[in-house]
Amino acid sequence: MTYARIEIAPSILAANFAKLGDDVRIVAEAGADIIHVDVMDGHFVPNISLGIPVLASLRKATHLPLDVHLMIEQPELYIADFIRAGGNRILVHQEATVHLDRALAMVRELGAEAGAAINPATPVTMLSEVLDKVDTVLVMTVNPGFGGQKFIPNTYEKIRQLNQMRARYNASFRIEVDGGVDLENTAELAQAGANTFVAGTSIFHTADPAAATRQLKKLATQALSQKA
Ligand code: DX5
Ligand code: ZN
């Protein structure tokens, strides 16, 4: 079974929005694989971030794929708009829709990669009926809504469980982790089965975001090769 390669996904929520193009270029040149874009509606999460016009501008500013994390209620209403604006991977929350299967199918039909996201309190088994319909499972390692929060350690076990389910079903979805990901926990997350590492604070709130990107990638890649 070949698992997905490591991806580092800088989260622009922690970037300087007045210099977004520059910040994205810096991490892209340092080897970032995909840019993580957090969309918050003030309902599903208690914060408001950015939306379709910002994504469309980003699309023109980078060749990297865009990882669109929809923290919005009824995501199916806006999936087409976010794909049209340039989203390559669309992540919808299991908790945000009563029609998860339909929302994921819609993403794939419109030509993007489909991802299902779960909050820390949601067990991985809530996704067991859609694991053949996702390209990515996003395990939130903080409660969504804000950057800069502390990593929740019992999410390691959820990643291990998902990793086992992936092997059991001979599936090839990626496991993405988001929230409080840093140089301290990246190796253990990679060993638990994570492939995609979203990092905001630990990249953009450092003196050298390019170096932080390279270090995270090195740690994750080394941990994976030790595991193999
Ligand atoms: C939180 C967002 C994250 C956030 C991560 O709701 O989904 O993507 O930007 O930020 P850090 O890496 O600072 O925890
Ligand atoms: Zn996110």
PDB file of C-alpha atoms and ligand atoms in Angstrom:
ATOM      1  CA  MET A   1       0.000   0.000   0.000  1.00  0.00           C
ATOM      2  CA  THR A   2       1.499   3.322  -0.994  1.00  0.00           C
ATOM      3  CA  TYR A   3       0.419   6.242   1.062  1.00  0.00           C
ATOM      4  CA  ALA A   4       0.242   9.832  -0.069  1.00  0.00           C
ATOM      5  CA  ARG A   5       3.435  11.858   0.062  1.00  0.00           C
ATOM      6  CA  ILE A   6       4.014  14.549   2.662  1.00  0.00           C
ATOM      7  CA  GLU A   7       2.488  17.976   2.044  1.00  0.00           C
ATOM      8  CA  ILE A   8       3.182  21.171   3.948  1.00  0.00           C
ATOM      9  CA  ALA A   9       0.192  23.493   3.807  1.00  0.00           C
ATOM     10  CA  PRO A  10       0.860  26.976   5.207  1.00  0.00           C
ATOM     11  CA  SER A  11      -2.356  28.514   6.538  1.00  0.00           C
ATOM     12  CA  ILE A  12      -2.704  32.099   5.355  1.00  0.00           C
ATOM     13  CA  LEU A  13      -4.889  32.915   8.351  1.00  0.00           C
ATOM     14  CA  ALA A  14      -1.628  33.726  10.145  1.00  0.00           C
ATOM     15  CA  ALA A  15      -0.144  35.689   7.211  1.00  0.00           C
ATOM     16  CA  ASN A  16      -0.194  39.437   6.654  1.00  0.00           C
ATOM     17  CA  PHE A  17      -3.379  40.028   4.643  1.00  0.00           C
ATOM     18  CA  ALA A  18      -2.009  43.317   3.322  1.00  0.00           C
ATOM     19  CA  LYS A  19       0.927  41.422   1.799  1.00  0.00           C
ATOM     20  CA  LEU A  20      -0.683  38.107   1.048  1.00  0.00           C
ATOM     21  CA  GLY A  21       0.955  37.600  -2.347  1.00  0.00           C
ATOM     22  CA  ASP A  22       4.429  38.156  -0.872  1.00  0.00           C
ATOM     23  CA  ASP A  23       3.826  35.822   2.076  1.00  0.00           C
ATOM     24  CA  VAL A  24       2.572  33.070  -0.212  1.00  0.00           C
ATOM     25  CA  ARG A  25       5.545  33.466  -2.564  1.00  0.00           C
ATOM     26  CA  ILE A  26       7.990  33.133   0.348  1.00  0.00           C
ATOM     27  CA  VAL A  27       6.563  29.805   1.517  1.00  0.00           C
ATOM     28  CA  ALA A  28       6.107  28.556  -2.050  1.00  0.00           C
ATOM     29  CA  GLU A  29       9.789  29.132  -2.772  1.00  0.00           C
ATOM     30  CA  ALA A  30      10.649  27.302   0.464  1.00  0.00           C
ATOM     31  CA  GLY A  31       8.844  24.160  -0.709  1.00  0.00           C
ATOM     32  CA  ALA A  32       5.248  24.538   0.507  1.00  0.00           C
ATOM     33  CA  ASP A  33       3.065  22.094  -1.408  1.00  0.00           C
ATOM     34  CA  ILE A  34      -0.400  23.610  -1.112  1.00  0.00           C
ATOM     35  CA  ILE A  35      -1.826  26.808   0.402  1.00  0.00           C
ATOM     36  CA  HIS A  36      -4.463  26.373   3.111  1.00  0.00           C
ATOM     37  CA  VAL A  37      -7.290  28.916   3.030  1.00  0.00           C
ATOM     38  CA  ASP A  38      -9.643  29.151   6.027  1.00  0.00           C
ATOM     39  CA  VAL A  39     -13.169  30.312   5.244  1.00  0.00           C
ATOM     40  CA  MET A  40     -15.266  31.147   8.342  1.00  0.00           C
ATOM     41  CA  ASP A  41     -18.858  32.336   8.361  1.00  0.00           C
ATOM     42  CA  GLY A  42     -19.444  33.506  11.944  1.00  0.00           C
ATOM     43  CA  HIS A  43     -22.043  30.725  12.411  1.00  0.00           C
ATOM     44  CA  PHE A  44     -20.322  27.367  12.156  1.00  0.00           C
ATOM     45  CA  VAL A  45     -17.391  28.922  13.992  1.00  0.00           C
ATOM     46  CA  PRO A  46     -17.325  32.073  16.134  1.00  0.00           C
ATOM     47  CA  ASN A  47     -15.133  34.053  13.729  1.00  0.00           C
ATOM     48  CA  ILE A  48     -15.277  35.565  10.254  1.00  0.00           C
ATOM     49  CA  SER A  49     -12.268  35.349   7.948  1.00  0.00           C
ATOM     50  CA  LEU A  50     -12.341  35.665   4.169  1.00  0.00           C
ATOM     51  CA  GLY A  51     -14.300  34.512   1.172  1.00  0.00           C
ATOM     52  CA  ILE A  52     -14.560  34.068  -2.579  1.00  0.00           C
ATOM     53  CA  PRO A  53     -12.884  37.311  -3.823  1.00  0.00           C
ATOM     54  CA  VAL A  54      -9.764  36.685  -1.726  1.00  0.00           C
ATOM     55  CA  LEU A  55      -9.525  33.131  -3.052  1.00  0.00           C
ATOM     56  CA  ALA A  56      -9.856  34.424  -6.633  1.00  0.00           C
ATOM     57  CA  SER A  57      -7.016  36.919  -6.023  1.00  0.00           C
ATOM     58  CA  LEU A  58      -4.841  34.209  -4.503  1.00  0.00           C
ATOM     59  CA  ARG A  59      -5.463  32.024  -7.549  1.00  0.00           C
ATOM     60  CA  LYS A  60      -3.767  34.683  -9.663  1.00  0.00           C
ATOM     61  CA  ALA A  61      -0.879  35.076  -7.197  1.00  0.00           C
ATOM     62  CA  THR A  62       0.371  31.464  -7.006  1.00  0.00           C
ATOM     63  CA  HIS A  63       0.660  28.293  -9.037  1.00  0.00           C
ATOM     64  CA  LEU A  64       0.345  26.150  -5.912  1.00  0.00           C
ATOM     65  CA  PRO A  65      -2.906  24.287  -5.382  1.00  0.00           C
ATOM     66  CA  LEU A  66      -5.386  25.898  -2.975  1.00  0.00           C
ATOM     67  CA  ASP A  67      -6.761  23.906  -0.035  1.00  0.00           C
ATOM     68  CA  VAL A  68     -10.081  25.490   0.874  1.00  0.00           C
ATOM     69  CA  HIS A  69     -11.231  24.716   4.423  1.00  0.00           C
ATOM     70  CA  LEU A  70     -14.909  25.611   4.588  1.00  0.00           C
ATOM     71  CA  MET A  71     -15.906  26.360   8.163  1.00  0.00           C
ATOM     72  CA  ILE A  72     -19.361  27.392   7.040  1.00  0.00           C
ATOM     73  CA  GLU A  73     -22.867  26.043   7.516  1.00  0.00           C
ATOM     74  CA  GLN A  74     -24.512  24.440   4.485  1.00  0.00           C
ATOM     75  CA  PRO A  75     -21.271  24.356   2.501  1.00  0.00           C
ATOM     76  CA  GLU A  76     -23.102  22.832  -0.485  1.00  0.00           C
ATOM     77  CA  LEU A  77     -24.544  26.281  -1.243  1.00  0.00           C
ATOM     78  CA  TYR A  78     -21.081  27.694  -1.994  1.00  0.00           C
ATOM     79  CA  ILE A  79     -18.989  24.754  -3.230  1.00  0.00           C
ATOM     80  CA  ALA A  80     -19.390  25.684  -6.908  1.00  0.00           C
ATOM     81  CA  ASP A  81     -18.366  29.296  -6.214  1.00  0.00           C
ATOM     82  CA  PHE A  82     -15.204  28.269  -4.366  1.00  0.00           C
ATOM     83  CA  ILE A  83     -14.205  25.862  -7.132  1.00  0.00           C
ATOM     84  CA  ARG A  84     -14.866  28.474  -9.806  1.00  0.00           C
ATOM     85  CA  ALA A  85     -12.713  30.931  -7.835  1.00  0.00           C
ATOM     86  CA  GLY A  86      -9.778  28.505  -7.978  1.00  0.00           C
ATOM     87  CA  GLY A  87     -10.075  26.012  -5.111  1.00  0.00           C
ATOM     88  CA  ASN A  88      -8.361  22.700  -5.903  1.00  0.00           C
ATOM     89  CA  ARG A  89      -9.273  20.804  -2.749  1.00  0.00           C
ATOM     90  CA  ILE A  90     -12.513  21.600  -0.926  1.00  0.00           C
ATOM     91  CA  LEU A  91     -12.860  20.491   2.694  1.00  0.00           C
ATOM     92  CA  VAL A  92     -16.365  20.367   4.141  1.00  0.00           C
ATOM     93  CA  HIS A  93     -17.145  19.699   7.795  1.00  0.00           C
ATOM     94  CA  GLN A  94     -19.163  16.642   8.703  1.00  0.00           C
ATOM     95  CA  GLU A  95     -20.847  18.743  11.414  1.00  0.00           C
ATOM     96  CA  ALA A  96     -21.831  21.555   9.027  1.00  0.00           C
ATOM     97  CA  THR A  97     -24.160  19.679   6.699  1.00  0.00           C
ATOM     98  CA  VAL A  98     -26.842  17.009   6.963  1.00  0.00           C
ATOM     99  CA  HIS A  99     -25.918  16.021   3.386  1.00  0.00           C
ATOM    100  CA  LEU A 100     -22.228  15.207   3.627  1.00  0.00           C
ATOM    101  CA  ASP A 101     -22.404  12.526   0.934  1.00  0.00           C
ATOM    102  CA  ARG A 102     -24.063  14.942  -1.478  1.00  0.00           C
ATOM    103  CA  ALA A 103     -21.608  17.741  -0.691  1.00  0.00           C
ATOM    104  CA  LEU A 104     -18.596  15.474  -1.327  1.00  0.00           C
ATOM    105  CA  ALA A 105     -20.089  14.171  -4.568  1.00  0.00           C
ATOM    106  CA  MET A 106     -20.691  17.734  -5.685  1.00  0.00           C
ATOM    107  CA  VAL A 107     -17.042  18.638  -5.126  1.00  0.00           C
ATOM    108  CA  ARG A 108     -15.811  15.716  -7.224  1.00  0.00           C
ATOM    109  CA  GLU A 109     -18.374  16.309  -9.975  1.00  0.00           C
ATOM    110  CA  LEU A 110     -17.128  19.864 -10.291  1.00  0.00           C
ATOM    111  CA  GLY A 111     -13.577  18.602 -10.738  1.00  0.00           C
ATOM    112  CA  ALA A 112     -11.964  19.349  -7.367  1.00  0.00           C
ATOM    113  CA  GLU A 113     -10.551  17.014  -4.716  1.00  0.00           C
ATOM    114  CA  ALA A 114     -13.065  16.250  -1.975  1.00  0.00           C
ATOM    115  CA  GLY A 115     -12.185  16.423   1.701  1.00  0.00           C
ATOM    116  CA  ALA A 116     -14.242  15.702   4.822  1.00  0.00           C
ATOM    117  CA  ALA A 117     -13.270  17.492   8.029  1.00  0.00           C
ATOM    118  CA  ILE A 118     -14.078  16.541  11.622  1.00  0.00           C
ATOM    119  CA  ASN A 119     -13.927  18.587  14.820  1.00  0.00           C
ATOM    120  CA  PRO A 120     -12.011  17.288  17.862  1.00  0.00           C
ATOM    121  CA  ALA A 121     -15.220  15.966  19.504  1.00  0.00           C
ATOM    122  CA  THR A 122     -16.369  14.064  16.402  1.00  0.00           C
ATOM    123  CA  PRO A 123     -15.287  10.400  16.260  1.00  0.00           C
ATOM    124  CA  VAL A 124     -13.635   9.163  13.054  1.00  0.00           C
ATOM    125  CA  THR A 125     -16.387   6.558  12.687  1.00  0.00           C
ATOM    126  CA  MET A 126     -18.738   9.385  11.650  1.00  0.00           C
ATOM    127  CA  LEU A 127     -16.949   9.234   8.291  1.00  0.00           C
ATOM    128  CA  SER A 128     -16.990   5.470   7.808  1.00  0.00           C
ATOM    129  CA  GLU A 129     -19.704   5.594   5.095  1.00  0.00           C
ATOM    130  CA  VAL A 130     -17.908   8.193   2.988  1.00  0.00           C
ATOM    131  CA  LEU A 131     -14.304   7.016   3.125  1.00  0.00           C
ATOM    132  CA  ASP A 132     -14.538   5.772  -0.465  1.00  0.00           C
ATOM    133  CA  LYS A 133     -15.753   9.210  -1.561  1.00  0.00           C
ATOM    134  CA  VAL A 134     -12.977  11.381  -0.155  1.00  0.00           C
ATOM    135  CA  ASP A 135      -9.498  12.251  -1.326  1.00  0.00           C
ATOM    136  CA  THR A 136      -8.645  13.710   2.089  1.00  0.00           C
ATOM    137  CA  VAL A 137      -9.826  13.461   5.683  1.00  0.00           C
ATOM    138  CA  LEU A 138      -9.039  16.550   7.744  1.00  0.00           C
ATOM    139  CA  VAL A 139      -8.672  15.853  11.441  1.00  0.00           C
ATOM    140  CA  MET A 140      -8.966  19.108  13.355  1.00  0.00           C
ATOM    141  CA  THR A 141      -6.373  19.133  16.105  1.00  0.00           C
ATOM    142  CA  VAL A 142      -7.881  22.276  17.682  1.00  0.00           C
ATOM    143  CA  ASN A 143     -11.463  23.504  17.802  1.00  0.00           C
ATOM    144  CA  PRO A 144     -11.871  25.413  14.553  1.00  0.00           C
ATOM    145  CA  GLY A 145     -12.264  29.182  14.470  1.00  0.00           C
ATOM    146  CA  PHE A 146      -8.922  30.684  15.381  1.00  0.00           C
ATOM    147  CA  GLY A 147      -5.246  30.389  14.664  1.00  0.00           C
ATOM    148  CA  GLY A 148      -2.679  30.126  17.431  1.00  0.00           C
ATOM    149  CA  GLN A 149      -4.481  27.603  19.647  1.00  0.00           C
ATOM    150  CA  LYS A 150      -2.932  24.750  21.532  1.00  0.00           C
ATOM    151  CA  PHE A 151      -2.779  21.320  19.898  1.00  0.00           C
ATOM    152  CA  ILE A 152      -5.205  18.799  21.501  1.00  0.00           C
ATOM    153  CA  PRO A 153      -3.180  15.612  22.234  1.00  0.00           C
ATOM    154  CA  ASN A 154      -6.002  13.046  22.135  1.00  0.00           C
ATOM    155  CA  THR A 155      -6.328  13.713  18.415  1.00  0.00           C
ATOM    156  CA  TYR A 156      -3.209  11.520  17.906  1.00  0.00           C
ATOM    157  CA  GLU A 157      -5.367   8.498  18.616  1.00  0.00           C
ATOM    158  CA  LYS A 158      -7.959   9.588  16.019  1.00  0.00           C
ATOM    159  CA  ILE A 159      -5.226   9.827  13.406  1.00  0.00           C
ATOM    160  CA  ARG A 160      -3.987   6.346  14.289  1.00  0.00           C
ATOM    161  CA  GLN A 161      -7.549   4.992  14.037  1.00  0.00           C
ATOM    162  CA  LEU A 162      -8.028   6.578  10.627  1.00  0.00           C
ATOM    163  CA  ASN A 163      -4.694   5.254   9.501  1.00  0.00           C
ATOM    164  CA  GLN A 164      -5.841   1.761  10.470  1.00  0.00           C
ATOM    165  CA  MET A 165      -9.175   2.213   8.681  1.00  0.00           C
ATOM    166  CA  ARG A 166      -7.282   3.356   5.597  1.00  0.00           C
ATOM    167  CA  ALA A 167      -5.178   0.214   5.623  1.00  0.00           C
ATOM    168  CA  ARG A 168      -8.157  -2.044   6.334  1.00  0.00           C
ATOM    169  CA  TYR A 169     -10.189  -0.656   3.417  1.00  0.00           C
ATOM    170  CA  ASN A 170      -7.115  -0.487   1.191  1.00  0.00           C
ATOM    171  CA  ALA A 171      -8.000   3.174   0.705  1.00  0.00           C
ATOM    172  CA  SER A 172      -5.659   5.944  -0.336  1.00  0.00           C
ATOM    173  CA  PHE A 173      -7.152   9.154   1.081  1.00  0.00           C
ATOM    174  CA  ARG A 174      -4.722  11.562   2.685  1.00  0.00           C
ATOM    175  CA  ILE A 175      -4.906  12.403   6.356  1.00  0.00           C
ATOM    176  CA  GLU A 176      -4.587  16.132   6.951  1.00  0.00           C
ATOM    177  CA  VAL A 177      -4.031  17.729  10.353  1.00  0.00           C
ATOM    178  CA  ASP A 178      -4.879  21.328  11.204  1.00  0.00           C
ATOM    179  CA  GLY A 179      -4.386  23.358  14.369  1.00  0.00           C
ATOM    180  CA  GLY A 180      -1.408  23.853  16.636  1.00  0.00           C
ATOM    181  CA  VAL A 181       0.869  21.896  14.281  1.00  0.00           C
ATOM    182  CA  ASP A 182       4.495  22.799  14.965  1.00  0.00           C
ATOM    183  CA  LEU A 183       8.064  21.520  15.152  1.00  0.00           C
ATOM    184  CA  GLU A 184       7.264  19.710  18.429  1.00  0.00           C
ATOM    185  CA  ASN A 185       4.424  17.494  17.235  1.00  0.00           C
ATOM    186  CA  THR A 186       5.021  17.073  13.493  1.00  0.00           C
ATOM    187  CA  ALA A 187       7.148  13.930  13.728  1.00  0.00           C
ATOM    188  CA  GLU A 188       4.644  12.135  15.957  1.00  0.00           C
ATOM    189  CA  LEU A 189       1.768  13.217  13.704  1.00  0.00           C
ATOM    190  CA  ALA A 190       3.578  11.817  10.666  1.00  0.00           C
ATOM    191  CA  GLN A 191       4.224   8.553  12.497  1.00  0.00           C
ATOM    192  CA  ALA A 192       0.552   8.358  13.458  1.00  0.00           C
ATOM    193  CA  GLY A 193      -0.360   8.554   9.759  1.00  0.00           C
ATOM    194  CA  ALA A 194      -0.747  12.234   8.836  1.00  0.00           C
ATOM    195  CA  ASN A 195       0.284  13.248   5.310  1.00  0.00           C
ATOM    196  CA  THR A 196      -0.716  16.907   5.087  1.00  0.00           C
ATOM    197  CA  PHE A 197       0.408  19.382   7.717  1.00  0.00           C
ATOM    198  CA  VAL A 198      -1.461  22.672   7.983  1.00  0.00           C
ATOM    199  CA  ALA A 199       0.563  25.266   9.851  1.00  0.00           C
ATOM    200  CA  GLY A 200      -0.238  28.931  10.408  1.00  0.00           C
ATOM    201  CA  THR A 201       1.415  30.317  13.533  1.00  0.00           C
ATOM    202  CA  SER A 202       4.411  27.976  13.400  1.00  0.00           C
ATOM    203  CA  ILE A 203       5.235  29.278   9.911  1.00  0.00           C
ATOM    204  CA  PHE A 204       4.083  32.897   9.583  1.00  0.00           C
ATOM    205  CA  HIS A 205       4.574  34.028  13.187  1.00  0.00           C
ATOM    206  CA  THR A 206       8.265  33.188  13.134  1.00  0.00           C
ATOM    207  CA  ALA A 207      11.204  35.340  12.136  1.00  0.00           C
ATOM    208  CA  ASP A 208      11.830  33.180   9.075  1.00  0.00           C
ATOM    209  CA  PRO A 209       8.715  31.585   7.501  1.00  0.00           C
ATOM    210  CA  ALA A 210      10.787  30.009   4.722  1.00  0.00           C
ATOM    211  CA  ALA A 211      13.060  28.227   7.205  1.00  0.00           C
ATOM    212  CA  ALA A 212      10.035  27.099   9.249  1.00  0.00           C
ATOM    213  CA  THR A 213       8.436  25.621   6.118  1.00  0.00           C
ATOM    214  CA  ARG A 214      11.610  23.727   5.242  1.00  0.00           C
ATOM    215  CA  GLN A 215      12.038  22.443   8.806  1.00  0.00           C
ATOM    216  CA  LEU A 216       8.462  21.157   9.056  1.00  0.00           C
ATOM    217  CA  LYS A 217       8.864  19.342   5.759  1.00  0.00           C
ATOM    218  CA  LYS A 218      12.148  17.814   6.807  1.00  0.00           C
ATOM    219  CA  LEU A 219      10.745  16.603  10.137  1.00  0.00           C
ATOM    220  CA  ALA A 220       7.641  15.076   8.569  1.00  0.00           C
ATOM    221  CA  THR A 221       9.583  13.404   5.784  1.00  0.00           C
ATOM    222  CA  GLN A 222      12.206  11.967   8.160  1.00  0.00           C
ATOM    223  CA  ALA A 223       9.551  10.658  10.553  1.00  0.00           C
ATOM    224  CA  LEU A 224       7.804   8.910   7.693  1.00  0.00           C
ATOM    225  CA  SER A 225      10.959   7.282   6.388  1.00  0.00           C
ATOM    226  CA  GLN A 226      11.774   6.024   9.894  1.00  0.00           C
ATOM    227  CA  LYS A 227       8.303   4.534  10.129  1.00  0.00           C
ATOM    228  CA  ALA A 228       8.636   2.693   6.789  1.00  0.00           C
TER     229      ALA A 228
HETATM  230  C1  DX5 B   1      -8.387  26.994  12.618  1.00  0.00           C
HETATM  231  C2  DX5 B   1      -7.958  26.885  11.188  1.00  0.00           C
HETATM  232  C3  DX5 B   1      -6.530  26.626  11.004  1.00  0.00           C
HETATM  233  C4  DX5 B   1      -5.623  27.669  11.550  1.00  0.00           C
HETATM  234  C5  DX5 B   1      -4.400  26.959  12.054  1.00  0.00           C
HETATM  235  O1  DX5 B   1      -9.747  27.036  12.666  1.00  0.00           O
HETATM  236  O2  DX5 B   1      -8.667  25.868  10.538  1.00  0.00           O
HETATM  237  O3  DX5 B   1      -6.216  26.351   9.640  1.00  0.00           O
HETATM  238  O4  DX5 B   1      -5.242  28.640  10.612  1.00  0.00           O
HETATM  239  O5  DX5 B   1      -3.605  27.872  12.702  1.00  0.00           O
HETATM  240  P1  DX5 B   1      -2.427  27.452  13.677  1.00  0.00           P
HETATM  241  O6  DX5 B   1      -1.452  26.678  12.843  1.00  0.00           O
HETATM  242  O7  DX5 B   1      -1.901  28.770  14.116  1.00  0.00           O
HETATM  243  O8  DX5 B   1      -3.020  26.645  14.775  1.00  0.00           O
HETATM  244 ZN    ZN B   2      -7.940  25.301   8.523  1.00  0.00          ZN
END
